[in-house]
Short mmCIF file of C-alpha atoms and ligand atoms in Angstrom, two decimals:
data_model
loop_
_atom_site.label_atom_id
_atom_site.label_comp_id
_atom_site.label_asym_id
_atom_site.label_seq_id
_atom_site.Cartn_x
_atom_site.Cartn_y
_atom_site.Cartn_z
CA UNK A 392 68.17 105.47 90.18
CA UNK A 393 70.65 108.34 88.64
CA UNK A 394 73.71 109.77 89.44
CA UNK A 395 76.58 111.33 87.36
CA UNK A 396 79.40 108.75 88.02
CA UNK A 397 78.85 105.51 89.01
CA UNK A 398 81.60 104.28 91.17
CA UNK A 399 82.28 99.93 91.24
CA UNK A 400 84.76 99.37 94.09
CA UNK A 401 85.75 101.11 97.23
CA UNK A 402 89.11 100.25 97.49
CA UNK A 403 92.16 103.11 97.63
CA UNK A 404 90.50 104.03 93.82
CA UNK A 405 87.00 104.56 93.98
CA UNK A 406 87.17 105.93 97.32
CA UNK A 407 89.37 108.45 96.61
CA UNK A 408 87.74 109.36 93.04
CA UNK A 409 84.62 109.30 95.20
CA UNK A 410 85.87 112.27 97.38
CA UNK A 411 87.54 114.08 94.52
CA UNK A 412 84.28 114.66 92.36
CA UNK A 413 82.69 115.49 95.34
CA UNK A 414 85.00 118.62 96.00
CA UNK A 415 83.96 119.43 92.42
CA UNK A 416 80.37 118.76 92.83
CA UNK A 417 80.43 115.87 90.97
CA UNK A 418 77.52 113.07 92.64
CA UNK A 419 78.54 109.75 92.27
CA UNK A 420 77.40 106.32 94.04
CA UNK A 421 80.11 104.03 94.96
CA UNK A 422 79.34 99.55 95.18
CA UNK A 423 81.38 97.81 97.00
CA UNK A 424 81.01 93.65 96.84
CA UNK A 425 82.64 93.20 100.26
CA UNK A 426 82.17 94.49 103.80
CA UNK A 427 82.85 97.36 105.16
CA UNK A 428 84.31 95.35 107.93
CA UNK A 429 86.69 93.61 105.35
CA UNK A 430 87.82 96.95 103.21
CA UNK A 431 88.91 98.60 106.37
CA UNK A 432 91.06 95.37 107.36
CA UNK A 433 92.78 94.07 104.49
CA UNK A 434 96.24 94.41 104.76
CA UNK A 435 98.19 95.77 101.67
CA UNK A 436 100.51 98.95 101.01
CA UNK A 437 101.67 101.66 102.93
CA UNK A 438 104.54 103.47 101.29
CA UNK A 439 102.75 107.12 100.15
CA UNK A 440 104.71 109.08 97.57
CA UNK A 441 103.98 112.50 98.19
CA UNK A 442 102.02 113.26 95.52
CA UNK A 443 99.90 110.45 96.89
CA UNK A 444 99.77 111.97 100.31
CA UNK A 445 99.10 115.85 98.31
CA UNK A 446 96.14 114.63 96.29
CA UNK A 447 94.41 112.82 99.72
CA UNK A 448 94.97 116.07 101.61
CA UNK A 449 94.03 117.98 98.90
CA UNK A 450 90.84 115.89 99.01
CA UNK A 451 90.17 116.22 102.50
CA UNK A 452 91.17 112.96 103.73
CA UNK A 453 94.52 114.05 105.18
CA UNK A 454 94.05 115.19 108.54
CA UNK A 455 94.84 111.64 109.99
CA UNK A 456 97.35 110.97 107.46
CA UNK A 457 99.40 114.40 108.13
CA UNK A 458 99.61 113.18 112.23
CA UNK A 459 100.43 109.48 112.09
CA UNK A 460 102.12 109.36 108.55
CA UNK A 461 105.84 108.90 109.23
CA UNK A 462 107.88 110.37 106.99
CA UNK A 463 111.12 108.86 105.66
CA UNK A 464 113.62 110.67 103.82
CA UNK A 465 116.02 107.36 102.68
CA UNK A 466 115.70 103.34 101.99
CA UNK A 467 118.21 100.69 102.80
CA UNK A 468 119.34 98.39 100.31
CA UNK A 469 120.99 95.29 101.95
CA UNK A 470 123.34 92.54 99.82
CA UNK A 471 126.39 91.01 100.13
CA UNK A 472 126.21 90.72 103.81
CA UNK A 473 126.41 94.49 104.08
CA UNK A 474 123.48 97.56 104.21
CA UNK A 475 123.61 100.64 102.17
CA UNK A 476 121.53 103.96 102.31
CA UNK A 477 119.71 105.49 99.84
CA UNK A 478 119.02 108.91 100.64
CA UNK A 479 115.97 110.01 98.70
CA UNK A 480 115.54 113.35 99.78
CA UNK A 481 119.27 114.57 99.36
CA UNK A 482 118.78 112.60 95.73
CA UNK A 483 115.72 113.88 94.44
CA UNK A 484 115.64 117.79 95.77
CA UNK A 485 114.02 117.45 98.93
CA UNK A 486 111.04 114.53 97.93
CA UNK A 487 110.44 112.09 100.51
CA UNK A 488 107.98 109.28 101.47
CA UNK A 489 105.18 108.44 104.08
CA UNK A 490 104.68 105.34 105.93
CA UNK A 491 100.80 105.09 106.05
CA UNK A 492 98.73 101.83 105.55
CA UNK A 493 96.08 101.62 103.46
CA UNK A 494 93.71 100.21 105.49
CA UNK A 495 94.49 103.32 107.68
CA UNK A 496 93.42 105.60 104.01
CA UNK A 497 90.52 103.49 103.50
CA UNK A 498 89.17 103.78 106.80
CA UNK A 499 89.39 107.28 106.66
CA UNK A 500 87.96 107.82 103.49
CA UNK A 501 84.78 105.76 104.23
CA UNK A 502 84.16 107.66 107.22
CA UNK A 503 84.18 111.07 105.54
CA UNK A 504 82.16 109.39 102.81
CA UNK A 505 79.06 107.88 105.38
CA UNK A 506 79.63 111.18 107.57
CA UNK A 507 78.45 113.19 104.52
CA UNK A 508 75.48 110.78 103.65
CA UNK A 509 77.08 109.93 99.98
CA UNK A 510 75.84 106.91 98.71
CA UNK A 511 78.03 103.76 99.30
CA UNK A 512 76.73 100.40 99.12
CA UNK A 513 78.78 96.92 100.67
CA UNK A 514 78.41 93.62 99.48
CA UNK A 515 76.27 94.59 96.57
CA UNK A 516 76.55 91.05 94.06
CA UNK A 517 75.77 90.34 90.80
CA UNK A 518 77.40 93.49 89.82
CA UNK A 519 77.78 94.08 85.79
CA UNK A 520 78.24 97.55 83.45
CA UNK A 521 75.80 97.75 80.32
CA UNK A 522 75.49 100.17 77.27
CA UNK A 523 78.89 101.41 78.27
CA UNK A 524 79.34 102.87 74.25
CA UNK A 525 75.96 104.85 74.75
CA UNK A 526 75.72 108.29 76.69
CA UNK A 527 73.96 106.47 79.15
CA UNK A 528 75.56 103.60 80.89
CA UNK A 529 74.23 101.89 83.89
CA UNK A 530 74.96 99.25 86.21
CA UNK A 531 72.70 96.52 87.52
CA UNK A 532 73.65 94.78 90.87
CA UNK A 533 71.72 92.80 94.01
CA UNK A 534 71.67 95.17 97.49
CA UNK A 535 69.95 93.87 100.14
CA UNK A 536 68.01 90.67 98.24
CA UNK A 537 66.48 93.58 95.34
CA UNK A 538 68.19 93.77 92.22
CA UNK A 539 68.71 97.03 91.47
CA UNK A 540 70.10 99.88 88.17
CA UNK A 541 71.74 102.74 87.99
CA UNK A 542 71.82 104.98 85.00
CA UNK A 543 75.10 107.18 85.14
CA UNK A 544 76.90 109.90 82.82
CA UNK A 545 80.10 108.13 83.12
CA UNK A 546 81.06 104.86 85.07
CA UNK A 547 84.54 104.12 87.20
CA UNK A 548 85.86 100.69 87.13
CA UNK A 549 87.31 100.87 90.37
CA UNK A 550 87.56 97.57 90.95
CA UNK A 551 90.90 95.78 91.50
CA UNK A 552 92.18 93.06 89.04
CA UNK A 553 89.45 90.73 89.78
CA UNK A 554 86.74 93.23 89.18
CA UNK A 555 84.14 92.85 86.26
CA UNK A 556 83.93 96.15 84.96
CA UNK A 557 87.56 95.38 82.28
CA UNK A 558 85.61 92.48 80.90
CA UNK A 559 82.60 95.12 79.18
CA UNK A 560 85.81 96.43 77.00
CA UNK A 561 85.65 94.10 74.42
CA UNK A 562 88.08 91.66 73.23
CA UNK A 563 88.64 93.36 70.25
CA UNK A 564 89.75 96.25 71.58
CA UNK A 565 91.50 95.29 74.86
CA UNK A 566 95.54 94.84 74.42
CA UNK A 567 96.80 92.75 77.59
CA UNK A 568 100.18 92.89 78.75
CA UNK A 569 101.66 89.89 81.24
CA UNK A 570 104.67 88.80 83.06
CA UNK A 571 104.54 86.07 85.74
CA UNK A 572 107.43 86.26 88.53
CA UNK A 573 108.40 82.43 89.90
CA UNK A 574 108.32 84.60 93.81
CA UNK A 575 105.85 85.19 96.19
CA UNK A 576 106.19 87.40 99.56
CA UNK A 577 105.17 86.12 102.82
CA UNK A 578 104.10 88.91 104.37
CA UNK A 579 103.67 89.17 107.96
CA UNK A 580 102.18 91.47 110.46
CA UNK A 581 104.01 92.18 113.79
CA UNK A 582 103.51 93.98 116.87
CA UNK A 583 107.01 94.61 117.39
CA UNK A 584 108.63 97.82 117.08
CA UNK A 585 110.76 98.26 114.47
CA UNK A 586 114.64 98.15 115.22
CA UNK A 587 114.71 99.67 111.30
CA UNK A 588 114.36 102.94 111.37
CA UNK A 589 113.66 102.91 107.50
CA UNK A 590 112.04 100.39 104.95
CA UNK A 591 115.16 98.10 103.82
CA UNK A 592 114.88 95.93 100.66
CA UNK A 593 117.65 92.45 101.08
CA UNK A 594 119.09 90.42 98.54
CA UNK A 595 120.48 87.45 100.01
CA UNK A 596 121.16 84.08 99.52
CA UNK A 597 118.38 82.67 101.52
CA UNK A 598 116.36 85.04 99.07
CA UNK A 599 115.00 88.12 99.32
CA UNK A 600 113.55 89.66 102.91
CA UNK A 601 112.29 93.56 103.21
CA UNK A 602 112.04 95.28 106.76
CA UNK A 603 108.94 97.28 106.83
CA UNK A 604 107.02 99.58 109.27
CA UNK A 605 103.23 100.44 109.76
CA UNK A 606 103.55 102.54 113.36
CA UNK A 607 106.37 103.12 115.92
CA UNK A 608 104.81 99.90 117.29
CA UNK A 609 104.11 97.79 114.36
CA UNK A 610 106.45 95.81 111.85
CA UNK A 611 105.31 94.89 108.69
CA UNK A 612 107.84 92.18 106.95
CA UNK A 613 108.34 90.20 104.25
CA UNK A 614 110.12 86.85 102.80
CA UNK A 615 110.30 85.80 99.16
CA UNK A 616 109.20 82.41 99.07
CA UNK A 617 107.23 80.25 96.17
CA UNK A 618 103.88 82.06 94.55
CA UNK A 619 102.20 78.57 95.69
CA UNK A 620 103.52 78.97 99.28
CA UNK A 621 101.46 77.18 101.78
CA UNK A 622 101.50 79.66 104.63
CA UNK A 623 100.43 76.67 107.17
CA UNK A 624 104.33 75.50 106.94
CA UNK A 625 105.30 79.12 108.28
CA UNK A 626 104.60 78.63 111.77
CA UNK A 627 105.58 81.89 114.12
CA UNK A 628 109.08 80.38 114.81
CA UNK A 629 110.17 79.50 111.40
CA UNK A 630 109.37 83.17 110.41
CA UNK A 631 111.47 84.95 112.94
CA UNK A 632 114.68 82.34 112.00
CA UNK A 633 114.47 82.87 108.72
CA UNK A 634 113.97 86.57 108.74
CA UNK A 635 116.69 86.89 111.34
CA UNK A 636 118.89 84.51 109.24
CA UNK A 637 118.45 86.99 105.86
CA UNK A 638 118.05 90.39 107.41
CA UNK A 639 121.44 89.76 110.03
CA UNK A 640 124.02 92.46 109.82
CA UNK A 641 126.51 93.76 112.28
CA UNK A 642 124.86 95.56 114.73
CA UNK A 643 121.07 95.23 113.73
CA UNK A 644 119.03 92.75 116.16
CA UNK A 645 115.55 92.15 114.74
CA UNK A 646 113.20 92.78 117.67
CA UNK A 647 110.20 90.02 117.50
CA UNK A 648 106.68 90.22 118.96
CA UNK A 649 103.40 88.20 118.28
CA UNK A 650 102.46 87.99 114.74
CA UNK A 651 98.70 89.30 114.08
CA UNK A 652 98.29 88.67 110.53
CA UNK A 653 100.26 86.30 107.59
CA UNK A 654 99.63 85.49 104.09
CA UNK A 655 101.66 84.80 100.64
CA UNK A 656 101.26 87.11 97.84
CA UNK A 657 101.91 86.16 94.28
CA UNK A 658 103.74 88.25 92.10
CA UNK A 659 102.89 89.79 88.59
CA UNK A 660 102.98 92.52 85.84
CA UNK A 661 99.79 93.08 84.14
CA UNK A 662 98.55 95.85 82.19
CA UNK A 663 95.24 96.80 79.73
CA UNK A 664 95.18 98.99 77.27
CA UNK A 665 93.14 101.39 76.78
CA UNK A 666 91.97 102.34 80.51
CA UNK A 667 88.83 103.81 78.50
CA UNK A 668 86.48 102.52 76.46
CA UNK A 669 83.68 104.77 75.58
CA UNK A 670 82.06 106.39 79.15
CA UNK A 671 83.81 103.23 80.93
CA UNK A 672 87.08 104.30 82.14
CA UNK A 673 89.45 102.08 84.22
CA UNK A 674 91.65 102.98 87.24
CA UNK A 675 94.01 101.17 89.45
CA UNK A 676 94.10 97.71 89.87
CA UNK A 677 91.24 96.81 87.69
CA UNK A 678 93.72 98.27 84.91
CA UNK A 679 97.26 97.59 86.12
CA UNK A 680 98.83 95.05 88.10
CA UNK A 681 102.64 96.02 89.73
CA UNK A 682 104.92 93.62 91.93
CA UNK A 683 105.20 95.01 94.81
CA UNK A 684 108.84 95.91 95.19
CA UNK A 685 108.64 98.91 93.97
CA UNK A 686 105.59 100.04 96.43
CA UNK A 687 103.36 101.70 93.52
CA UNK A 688 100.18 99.77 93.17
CA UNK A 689 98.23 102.41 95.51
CA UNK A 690 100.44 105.36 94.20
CA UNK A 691 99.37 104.54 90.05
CA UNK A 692 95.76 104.13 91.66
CA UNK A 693 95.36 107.25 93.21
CA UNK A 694 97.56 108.93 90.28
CA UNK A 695 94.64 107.60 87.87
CA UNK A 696 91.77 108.78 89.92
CA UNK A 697 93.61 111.88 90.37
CA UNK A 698 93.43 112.29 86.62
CA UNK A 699 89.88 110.79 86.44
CA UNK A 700 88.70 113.24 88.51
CA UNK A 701 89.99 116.59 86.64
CA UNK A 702 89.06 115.14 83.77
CA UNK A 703 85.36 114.91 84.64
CA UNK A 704 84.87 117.71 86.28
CA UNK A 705 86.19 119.54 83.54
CA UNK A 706 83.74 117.96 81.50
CA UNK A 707 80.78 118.48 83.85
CA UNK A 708 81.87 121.64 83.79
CA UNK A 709 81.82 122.82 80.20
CA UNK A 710 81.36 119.76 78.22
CA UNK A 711 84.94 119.57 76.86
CA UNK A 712 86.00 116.23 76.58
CA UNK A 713 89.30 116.90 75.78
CA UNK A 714 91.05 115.34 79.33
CA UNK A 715 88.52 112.43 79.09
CA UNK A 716 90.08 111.76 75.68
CA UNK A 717 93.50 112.20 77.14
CA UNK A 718 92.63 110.57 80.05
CA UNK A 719 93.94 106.47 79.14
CA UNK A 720 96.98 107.85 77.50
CA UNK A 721 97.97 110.12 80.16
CA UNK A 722 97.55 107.29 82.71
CA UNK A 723 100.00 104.29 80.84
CA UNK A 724 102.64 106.53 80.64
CA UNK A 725 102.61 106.77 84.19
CA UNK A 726 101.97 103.26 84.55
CA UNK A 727 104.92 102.13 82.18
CA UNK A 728 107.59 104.03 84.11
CA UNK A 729 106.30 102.00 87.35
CA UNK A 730 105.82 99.10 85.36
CA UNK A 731 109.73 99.23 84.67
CA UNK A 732 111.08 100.22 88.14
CA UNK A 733 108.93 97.68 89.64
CA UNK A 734 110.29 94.98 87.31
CA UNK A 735 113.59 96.17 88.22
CA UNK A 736 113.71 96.19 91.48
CA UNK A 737 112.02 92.48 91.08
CA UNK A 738 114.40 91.04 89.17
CA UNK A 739 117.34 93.26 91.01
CA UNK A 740 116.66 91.87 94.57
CA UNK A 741 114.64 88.84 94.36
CA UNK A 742 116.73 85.01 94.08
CA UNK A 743 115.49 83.18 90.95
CA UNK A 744 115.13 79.37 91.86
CA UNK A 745 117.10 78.29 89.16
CA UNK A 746 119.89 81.11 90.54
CA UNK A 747 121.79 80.76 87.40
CA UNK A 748 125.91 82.39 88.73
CA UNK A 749 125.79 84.03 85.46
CA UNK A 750 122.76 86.17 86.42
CA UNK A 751 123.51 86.11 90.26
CA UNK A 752 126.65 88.31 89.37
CA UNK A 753 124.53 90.29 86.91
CA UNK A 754 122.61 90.95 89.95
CA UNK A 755 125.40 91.53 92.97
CA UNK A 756 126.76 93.82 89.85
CA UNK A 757 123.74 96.19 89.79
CA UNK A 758 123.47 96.28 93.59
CA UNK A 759 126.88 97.54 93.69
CA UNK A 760 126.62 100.16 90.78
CA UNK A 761 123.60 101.54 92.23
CA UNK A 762 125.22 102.35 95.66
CA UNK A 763 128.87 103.67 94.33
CA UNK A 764 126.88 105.79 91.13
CA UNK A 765 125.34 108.60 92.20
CA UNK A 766 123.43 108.77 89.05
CA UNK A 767 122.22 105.30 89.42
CA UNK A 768 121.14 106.27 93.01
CA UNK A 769 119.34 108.93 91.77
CA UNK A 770 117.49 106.60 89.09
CA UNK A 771 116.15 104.49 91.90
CA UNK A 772 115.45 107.70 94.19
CA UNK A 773 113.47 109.31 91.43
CA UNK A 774 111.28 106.76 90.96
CA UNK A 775 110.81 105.02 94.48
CA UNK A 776 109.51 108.97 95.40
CA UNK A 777 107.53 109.32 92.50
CA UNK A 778 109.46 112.27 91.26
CA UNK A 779 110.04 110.10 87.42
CA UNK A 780 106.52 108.41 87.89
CA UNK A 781 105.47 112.38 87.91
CA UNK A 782 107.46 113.20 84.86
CA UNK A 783 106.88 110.69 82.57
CA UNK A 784 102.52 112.48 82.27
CA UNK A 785 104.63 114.80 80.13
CA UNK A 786 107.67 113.12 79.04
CA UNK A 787 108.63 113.93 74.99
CA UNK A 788 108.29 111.13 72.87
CA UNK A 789 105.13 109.96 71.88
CA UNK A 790 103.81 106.75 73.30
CA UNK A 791 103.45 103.96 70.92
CA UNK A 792 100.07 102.59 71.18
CA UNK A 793 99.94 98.85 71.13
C1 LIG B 1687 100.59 92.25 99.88
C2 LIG B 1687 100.50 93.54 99.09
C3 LIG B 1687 101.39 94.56 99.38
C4 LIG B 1687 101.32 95.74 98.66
N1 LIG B 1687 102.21 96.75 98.95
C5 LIG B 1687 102.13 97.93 98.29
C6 LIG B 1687 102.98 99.06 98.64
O1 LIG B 1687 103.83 99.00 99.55
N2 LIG B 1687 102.82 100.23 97.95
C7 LIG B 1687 101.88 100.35 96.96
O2 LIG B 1687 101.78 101.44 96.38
N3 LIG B 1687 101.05 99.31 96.62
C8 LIG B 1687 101.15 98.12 97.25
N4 LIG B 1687 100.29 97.09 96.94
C9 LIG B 1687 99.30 97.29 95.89
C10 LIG B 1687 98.07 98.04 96.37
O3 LIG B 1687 97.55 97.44 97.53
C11 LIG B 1687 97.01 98.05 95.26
O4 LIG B 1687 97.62 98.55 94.09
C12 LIG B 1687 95.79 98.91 95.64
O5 LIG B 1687 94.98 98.23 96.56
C13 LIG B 1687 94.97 99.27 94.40
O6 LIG B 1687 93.78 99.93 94.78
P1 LIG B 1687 92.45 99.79 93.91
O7 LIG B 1687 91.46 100.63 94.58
O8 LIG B 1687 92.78 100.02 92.48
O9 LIG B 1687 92.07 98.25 93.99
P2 LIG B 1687 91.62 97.39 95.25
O10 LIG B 1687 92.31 97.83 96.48
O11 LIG B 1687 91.77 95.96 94.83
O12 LIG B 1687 90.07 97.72 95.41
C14 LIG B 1687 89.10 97.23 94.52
C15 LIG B 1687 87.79 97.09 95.26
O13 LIG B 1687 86.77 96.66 94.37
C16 LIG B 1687 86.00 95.66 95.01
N5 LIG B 1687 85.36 94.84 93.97
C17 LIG B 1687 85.91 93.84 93.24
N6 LIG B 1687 85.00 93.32 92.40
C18 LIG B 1687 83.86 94.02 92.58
C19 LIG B 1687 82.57 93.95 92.01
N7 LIG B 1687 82.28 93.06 91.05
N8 LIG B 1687 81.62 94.82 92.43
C20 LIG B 1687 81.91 95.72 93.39
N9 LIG B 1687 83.12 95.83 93.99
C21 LIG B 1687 84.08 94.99 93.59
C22 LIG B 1687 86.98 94.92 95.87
O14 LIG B 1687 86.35 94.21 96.93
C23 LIG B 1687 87.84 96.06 96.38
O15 LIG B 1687 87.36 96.62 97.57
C24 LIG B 1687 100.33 95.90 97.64
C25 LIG B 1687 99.43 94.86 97.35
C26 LIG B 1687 99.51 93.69 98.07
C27 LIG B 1687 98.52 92.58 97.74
#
């Protein structure tokens, strides 16, 4: 078999790239090692910048999006027993955010994909990337009990952190990049309407707690607790207490309803440089790795493939290569700037188990200059909407290669 681009992983990335080359009439195959049933249902982000919500429109993948995304134009911010709002829009000239969940994305995106006939195969195994320093590549995998290859122009390594395709770059030439964070997030599911009308991030003492929405009918919430959590000593009761007991402010009643889905989420900082290696190149989480505080892990995904997908359609085009060679370079600055806010915000909000008073008044500190400086409520507006995330493709200053 032969196609242009060869596509591992149809998650938020290689779905999206997927539907992008196709708009430039780019073929590409996409292999998936799950179900279709289990892409469409895990549970992850749903906080769109709008450049996130522009290129899926732009893609065709919007219609959905446009009438159920809810758009929010500010954030709390919640600590010493009090809340604050940021307003985003006023702060950053009008940009704003969309509540939209990304199984909702997915979902739509396969759809459009299997209503066109495009090639996508689930729970392919065995999958691995050869010859990737050749001009042609190819991919071997299992699908349906028959092993199978694909020769490609180009392959995407759309798959996540625990995907295979980062382990063809070689040692050599891969740079690795790490932080470990001693939090987790219980994250919990609820089909309650939220008494929030907008996403609020808490510092507390109990630790940190963030109000979250999927629908007008659905809460999505979260608790810091340990990475190593055992979610099976979170039963339904001790959730609501505890969120109740760190989100409680003066007029604000948390409104509870059964809990459909809960799990704990460890928390790191990972990024691999370069996002290319010869016609392998790397997109989302398969090349960076963001808390989630800051809500960009799907908005640097689709930002790559965004990239990814100009680039190779300006190549099929004409043959330049000049935005494939750009193309990993391009990308990390993006990915630094979120790679900074979201350690910020982590370290910001979150309570460190040790909670050493020096740093807890480093902390209450921050909090407070943020919502008296204008400036510094910019700074978090600007990159919470992806307005800095935006300009830092072209900042000045080279980047230092590692
Ligand atoms: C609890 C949680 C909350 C989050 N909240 C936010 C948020 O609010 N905002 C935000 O922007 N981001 C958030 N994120 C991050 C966001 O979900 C990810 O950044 C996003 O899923 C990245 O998309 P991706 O397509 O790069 O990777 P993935 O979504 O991981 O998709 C990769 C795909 O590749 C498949 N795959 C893996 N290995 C193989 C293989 N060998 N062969 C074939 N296929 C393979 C996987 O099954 C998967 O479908 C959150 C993440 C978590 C876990």
């Amino acid at each position: 078999m032969r196609t242009q681009v060869g596509i591992v992983g149809a998650g938020p990335a290689g779905l999206t790239l997927a539907q992008l080359l196709r708009a430039e009439g780019v073929e590409s195959v996409v292999l998936e090692a799950r179900s279709r049933d289990y892409v469409e249902h895990r549970i992850r982000a749903g906080v769109l910048e709008q450049g996130t919500v522009d290129t899926l429109v732009g893609a065709g993948a919007g219609e959905r999006l446009r009438r159920e995304g809810i758009v929010h134009h500010g954030i709390g911010l919640q600590f010493g027993g009090e809340r604050h709002r940021v307003p985003l829009s006023q702060l950053t000239g009008g940009a704003a955010i969309v509540i939209y969940g990304q199984t909702e994305i997915v979902k739509d995106l396969i759809a459009i994909r299997l209503d066109a006939g495009d090639p996508l195969h689930f729970e392919v195994e065995d999958v691995a990337v050869h010859d990737v320093e050749s001009d042609r590549p190819r991919i071997t995998y299992v699908h349906e009990g028959r092993p199978q290859e694909l020769e490609c122009d180009l392959v995407a390594g759309c798959d996540g952190f625990h995907g295979v395709c980062r382990e063809a770059i070689p040692a050599a030439v891969l740079t690795e990049f790490w932080r470990e964070y001693p939090y987790g997030w219980l994250g919990v599911l609820a089909h309650a309407a939220p008494a929030h009308g907008e996403v609020v991030y808490c510092n507390t003492e109990r630790g940190f707690a963030l109000l979250s929405l999927r629908s007008p009918e659905v809460s999505r919430l979260y608790l810091q607790c340990r990475p190593d959590e055992d979610v099976g000593e979170w039963p339904d009761e001790r959730i609501w207490e505890e969120l109740e007991a760190r989100v409680a402010v003066p007029g604000y009643t948390l409104n509870r309803g059964p809990i459909a889905e809960k799990g704990v989420t460890g928390m790191r900082s990972y990024v691999a440089e370069p996002m290319r290696h010869g016609r392998l190149f790397l997109a989302g989480d398969a090349a960076h790795i963001v808390p989630p505080t800051g809500a960009k892990g799907l908005n640097l995904a689709i930002s790559d493939v965004t990239l990814l997908a100009e680039a190779i359609a300006d190549w099929h085009r004409g043959g330049k290569a000049a935005l494939l060679d750009a193309y990993s370079d391009a990308c990390l600055r993006r990915v630094w700037r979120a790679e900074h806010f979201s350690w910020w915000m982590t370290s910001m909000l979150h309570r460190p188990p040790d909670a050493d008073p020096f740093d807890l008044q480093l902390q209450q500190s921050q909090l407070r200059y943020v919502v008296q400086s204008e400036a510094q409520a910019r700074s978090l507006a600007e990159n919470y909407v992806g307005v800095a995330g935006a300009a830092a493709l072209t900042a000045p200053g080279a980047r230092t290669p590692a």
